Amino acid sequence: MEEVKLMKGNEAVAEAAIRAGVDAYFGYPITPQSEVIEYLMAEEPHKRTGMVVLQAESELAAINMVYGAAACGKKAMTSSSSPGFSLKQEGISYIAGAELPCVIVDVVRGGPGLGTIQPSQADYFQVVKGGGHGDYNLIVLAPATVQEMADFIELAFELAFKYRNPAVILSDGVIGQMMEKVVFSPQKERLTDEEVDKLYNSWATTGKKNGRERNIITSLELVPERQEAHNHHLQAKYKKITENEIRFETFNCEDADYLLVAYGSSARICQKTVQLAREKGIKVGLLRPITLWPYPSEAINKLADQVKGILAVEMSAGQMVEDVRLAVNGKVKVEHYGRFGGMVHSPNEVLDALETKIIGG
Amino acid sequence: MTEEIIIAGFGGQGVLSMGKILAYSGIMEDKEVSWMPSYGPEMRGGTANVAVIISDERINSPVLHNFDTAIILNQQSMDKFEESVNPGGVLLYDPNGIIHHPTRKDINIYTIEGANEASKLKSSKTFNMIVLGAFLKIKPIVKMENVLKGLKKSLPERHHHLIPMNEEAIKVGFEKIKEVQTV
Amino acid sequence: MAKVRGAIVVDTERCKGCNLCVVACPTKVIELNDIVNGKGYHPAFPARHEDCTGCMNCATVCPDMCITVYRLKPQK
Amino acid sequence: MSENILTPEEIIKTGELVFKKTKLMTDAELSYCPGCGHGVAHRITMEVIEELGLEEQTIGIAPVGCSVLAYEFMNVDMQEAAHGRAPALATGIKRVYPNKTVFTYQGDGDLAAIGTAETIHACNRGENITIIFINNGIYGMTGGQMAPTTLPGMNSSTSPYGRDVHTMGYPLKITELVAMLPGTSYVTRQAVHKPGLVRKAKKAIKKAFELQMENKGTSFVEIVSNCNSGWKMTPVESNEWLDKNMLDYYPLGDLKG
């Protein structure tokens, strides 16, 4: 039985990365996620597993270091917070285009611009809907607990390699900075160079050995017909991911008259709202998307047949609510509620919003 | 049992580590815990606060606007958090430096002369443990043996020799807490 | 006097007629052809092959790797 | 007398093959303009990889610019980078495979403008990589705009009346900058517009890769090259112009190591 630890979400990401057998972390400090690289530097994972940790000169450099290492078939990751994620967008588009597996953690803070260092969920658009150029999707996992911050590292790498696609862990300042109990999986061995060669021989650039043709990692295809074909290939892959990888959780939805939809720390807050509402005799349920892409549209659509109204709760001016509306397709009223710009809504505020915008509205 | 606590004061008073020790003590009792700080520039010299929840059940929202207990260690925090104590809840504060004392009539109010007692112990670092001791006197939500275990967990090994002094400080808090009003 | 003799083979379809080999040849062996290749360039060719020493200067400056060079060392 | 009557065919048949395209260049037709120095720089780089026996452990990185398609021509494992980011990719690769041979091949816009930070910091960390830097003083791929390395007074489509250093800044001597950094082991400036210079440049590239294999830090080879299309000259004229004008500002030779 593994020991129970009390840790910040950011530290849990770092420890989980070591345990998952990650080969390399490249990062650049930014509040509120600097504990990731601080923990890794202090922990000296090169001594524990041989994992490489490097502080890059910028977020741009960090994501491109991830590109280089990922293109060699290695498990590479980076982490940042909103302004830093914006900077990484260029590299992420290239990584998606070149179909490289990697993991990016975004511990979201308030914006726009330099914004604030306090928690926010206003990166939904730039993470879930792109932000970089071109038609691509990132697999997006939204942890709601410190335990999930740890667990999703391994899951994110598994999905990233399964589909050769970047995966993002979309967290926020609440989950990144709070401490909770966490139990880690046992240490996984890093793959050896030979294992990497064997597993990813068909694409990884590790030197063209054993008579194989050279491998090329690129996102460039100047012939538009071939670029379109590549895009079709990507879309087919995204379809497959959508069919297989949707993850979500429901609370008290069985008899719910009203539904809250929220992810990450907002989902935690909404759980309390559900409790407060039920104490008042209002039957409220909560659906918490765990994957933000692919999105649990079908599950929400089904619940729309049962409930009288839906409140999408997020720490933004209303981003995910668009996906809820698309899923519901006009069946019932869908409204948005959320504090933003670094403010965090309380369970009571959410309940008030539910009562005024949905039940009374 | 669920206890929702806010600890608020200046940076450097050991607010965050007090919360951490409390949270670790909860883990030692097999309870669910969460520790949610305010962070950033505030932590460097300004105010610092941390919300700690200890519960027998899975904790939902780590973010709270109302608390069962507020532990208040400076005037700004008093101004900010006096109103957020649940009716019938506890407000524990160090009167040292407090100009506007709490005025609410619907809560239980206690004081602990943490700063003064710490200087008597000739160690300002014991301040937060004295306050923690006072809190545990009012709300014995974790056993002393588990607090010591939690202390051990949250202190780096090179500081383990300080554990006896911290234990001493907790006991001082136990003894020196003063009741102002109970409801 | 026995002298080193060389010969070059120009891949005329690869050649882009840039003229750099012509200028680089110390013995003025190479010229550009009047005819054009499939890409529309006038490819290089050894107009005075008998003067080639196999020095490789042409191939060394050729950006398109169109020139292969052979050399025959003098026999006693 | 007998040698003189040998036909070229006989020489080809009986003589020694002294020069042929390295197998580490693919058969793909180079996408460069006629007379462009890129071809030579590609070739000598790959000849060095072949001669050092590094073919099976080399990973090269193509930039954005004219040589964006370098991976079509260089017959080793290759990655294509975002504009300016090649040294970051190289860092990522080398950190997870310290024993492999890693090089970037970058032009002046890529390396000395948009990628300045990546260049300086990779060199400053002393990443054990080799950087091949092609400086032709202009943005060739996008149609002849001003580069950070465009000479004072030199015309380009974005400095149509000549580069005015008072408003457009001075040509960036990034190689000199890089030579000042403790992380670099070998910094040199070469050219490929004359046969002798090509041979020297190849020696320099060889030394650069050898130092990489000895983990000596970053090795950096600038190659001053032509861009006859961008300069609006014939290939031969452009090489003459280069010789007359570029080398005063960018003198050839080793700067370090």
PDB file of N, CA and C in Angstrom, chain C residues 3-7 48-52 71-75, chain D residues 1-16:
ATOM      1  N   LYS C   3      50.740  12.993 -67.714  1.00  0.00           N
ATOM      2  CA  LYS C   3      49.913  13.869 -66.870  1.00  0.00           C
ATOM      3  C   LYS C   3      48.650  13.136 -66.411  1.00  0.00           C
ATOM      4  N   VAL C   4      48.119  13.634 -65.276  1.00  0.00           N
ATOM      5  CA  VAL C   4      46.904  13.055 -64.745  1.00  0.00           C
ATOM      6  C   VAL C   4      45.770  13.379 -65.697  1.00  0.00           C
ATOM      7  N   ARG C   5      44.999  12.351 -66.000  1.00  0.00           N
ATOM      8  CA  ARG C   5      43.871  12.576 -66.890  1.00  0.00           C
ATOM      9  C   ARG C   5      42.571  12.366 -66.134  1.00  0.00           C
ATOM     10  N   GLY C   6      41.615  13.203 -66.417  1.00  0.00           N
ATOM     11  CA  GLY C   6      40.334  13.054 -65.750  1.00  0.00           C
ATOM     12  C   GLY C   6      39.186  13.026 -66.728  1.00  0.00           C
ATOM     13  N   ALA C   7      38.034  12.696 -66.177  1.00  0.00           N
ATOM     14  CA  ALA C   7      36.817  12.718 -66.987  1.00  0.00           C
ATOM     15  C   ALA C   7      35.651  13.023 -66.068  1.00  0.00           C
ATOM     16  N   ARG C  48      35.810  20.367 -73.664  1.00  0.00           N
ATOM     17  CA  ARG C  48      37.199  20.026 -74.005  1.00  0.00           C
ATOM     18  C   ARG C  48      37.687  18.970 -73.022  1.00  0.00           C
ATOM     19  N   HIS C  49      37.143  17.816 -73.185  1.00  0.00           N
ATOM     20  CA  HIS C  49      37.399  16.744 -72.229  1.00  0.00           C
ATOM     21  C   HIS C  49      38.877  16.394 -72.107  1.00  0.00           C
ATOM     22  N   GLU C  50      39.582  16.589 -73.227  1.00  0.00           N
ATOM     23  CA  GLU C  50      41.000  16.199 -73.242  1.00  0.00           C
ATOM     24  C   GLU C  50      41.821  17.012 -72.245  1.00  0.00           C
ATOM     25  N   ASP C  51      41.301  18.184 -71.794  1.00  0.00           N
ATOM     26  CA  ASP C  51      42.061  18.999 -70.852  1.00  0.00           C
ATOM     27  C   ASP C  51      41.722  18.700 -69.402  1.00  0.00           C
ATOM     28  N   CYS C  52      40.795  17.787 -69.161  1.00  0.00           N
ATOM     29  CA  CYS C  52      40.342  17.507 -67.787  1.00  0.00           C
ATOM     30  C   CYS C  52      41.429  16.794 -67.001  1.00  0.00           C
ATOM     31  N   ARG C  71      39.319   9.765 -62.397  1.00  0.00           N
ATOM     32  CA  ARG C  71      40.705  10.205 -62.596  1.00  0.00           C
ATOM     33  C   ARG C  71      41.572   8.989 -62.894  1.00  0.00           C
ATOM     34  N   LEU C  72      42.502   9.221 -63.813  1.00  0.00           N
ATOM     35  CA  LEU C  72      43.446   8.155 -64.169  1.00  0.00           C
ATOM     36  C   LEU C  72      44.833   8.660 -63.847  1.00  0.00           C
ATOM     37  N   LYS C  73      45.515   7.933 -62.936  1.00  0.00           N
ATOM     38  CA  LYS C  73      46.864   8.364 -62.586  1.00  0.00           C
ATOM     39  C   LYS C  73      47.801   7.943 -63.696  1.00  0.00           C
ATOM     40  N   PRO C  74      48.833   8.744 -63.967  1.00  0.00           N
ATOM     41  CA  PRO C  74      49.753   8.410 -65.078  1.00  0.00           C
ATOM     42  C   PRO C  74      50.488   7.111 -64.814  1.00  0.00           C
ATOM     43  N   GLN C  75      50.646   6.311 -65.856  1.00  0.00           N
ATOM     44  CA  GLN C  75      51.407   5.050 -65.746  1.00  0.00           C
ATOM     45  C   GLN C  75      52.860   5.339 -66.075  1.00  0.00           C
TER      46      GLN C  75
ATOM     47  N   MET D   1      52.465   9.726 -74.829  1.00  0.00           N
ATOM     48  CA  MET D   1      51.503   9.978 -75.891  1.00  0.00           C
ATOM     49  C   MET D   1      50.243   9.122 -75.735  1.00  0.00           C
ATOM     50  N   SER D   2      50.484   7.929 -75.151  1.00  0.00           N
ATOM     51  CA  SER D   2      49.358   6.994 -75.110  1.00  0.00           C
ATOM     52  C   SER D   2      48.188   7.527 -74.277  1.00  0.00           C
ATOM     53  N   GLU D   3      48.485   8.293 -73.135  1.00  0.00           N
ATOM     54  CA  GLU D   3      47.396   8.800 -72.303  1.00  0.00           C
ATOM     55  C   GLU D   3      46.467   9.708 -73.106  1.00  0.00           C
ATOM     56  N   ASN D   4      47.072  10.481 -73.967  1.00  0.00           N
ATOM     57  CA  ASN D   4      46.300  11.493 -74.667  1.00  0.00           C
ATOM     58  C   ASN D   4      45.251  10.928 -75.609  1.00  0.00           C
ATOM     59  N   ILE D   5      45.452   9.726 -75.978  1.00  0.00           N
ATOM     60  CA  ILE D   5      44.443   9.188 -76.889  1.00  0.00           C
ATOM     61  C   ILE D   5      43.333   8.414 -76.155  1.00  0.00           C
ATOM     62  N   LEU D   6      43.479   8.359 -74.791  1.00  0.00           N
ATOM     63  CA  LEU D   6      42.383   7.716 -74.048  1.00  0.00           C
ATOM     64  C   LEU D   6      41.116   8.551 -74.183  1.00  0.00           C
ATOM     65  N   THR D   7      40.025   7.905 -74.457  1.00  0.00           N
ATOM     66  CA  THR D   7      38.751   8.624 -74.523  1.00  0.00           C
ATOM     67  C   THR D   7      38.196   8.775 -73.110  1.00  0.00           C
ATOM     68  N   PRO D   8      37.338   9.740 -72.915  1.00  0.00           N
ATOM     69  CA  PRO D   8      36.706   9.863 -71.602  1.00  0.00           C
ATOM     70  C   PRO D   8      36.065   8.557 -71.166  1.00  0.00           C
ATOM     71  N   GLU D   9      35.458   7.851 -72.081  1.00  0.00           N
ATOM     72  CA  GLU D   9      34.807   6.587 -71.728  1.00  0.00           C
ATOM     73  C   GLU D   9      35.818   5.606 -71.153  1.00  0.00           C
ATOM     74  N   GLU D  10      37.010   5.612 -71.742  1.00  0.00           N
ATOM     75  CA  GLU D  10      38.040   4.699 -71.238  1.00  0.00           C
ATOM     76  C   GLU D  10      38.504   5.109 -69.843  1.00  0.00           C
ATOM     77  N   ILE D  11      38.608   6.416 -69.625  1.00  0.00           N
ATOM     78  CA  ILE D  11      39.021   6.895 -68.295  1.00  0.00           C
ATOM     79  C   ILE D  11      37.966   6.509 -67.252  1.00  0.00           C
ATOM     80  N   ILE D  12      36.715   6.698 -67.630  1.00  0.00           N
ATOM     81  CA  ILE D  12      35.619   6.366 -66.720  1.00  0.00           C
ATOM     82  C   ILE D  12      35.637   4.883 -66.381  1.00  0.00           C
ATOM     83  N   LYS D  13      36.003   4.088 -67.375  1.00  0.00           N
ATOM     84  CA  LYS D  13      36.002   2.642 -67.206  1.00  0.00           C
ATOM     85  C   LYS D  13      37.191   2.172 -66.372  1.00  0.00           C
ATOM     86  N   THR D  14      38.338   2.750 -66.644  1.00  0.00           N
ATOM     87  CA  THR D  14      39.554   2.222 -66.010  1.00  0.00           C
ATOM     88  C   THR D  14      40.036   3.074 -64.855  1.00  0.00           C
ATOM     89  N   GLY D  15      39.660   4.347 -64.862  1.00  0.00           N
ATOM     90  CA  GLY D  15      40.174   5.247 -63.841  1.00  0.00           C
ATOM     91  C   GLY D  15      39.478   5.068 -62.499  1.00  0.00           C
ATOM     92  N   GLU D  16      39.919   5.892 -61.558  1.00  0.00           N
ATOM     93  CA  GLU D  16      39.388   5.831 -60.206  1.00  0.00           C
ATOM     94  C   GLU D  16      38.205   6.803 -60.104  1.00  0.00           C
TER      95      GLU D  16
END
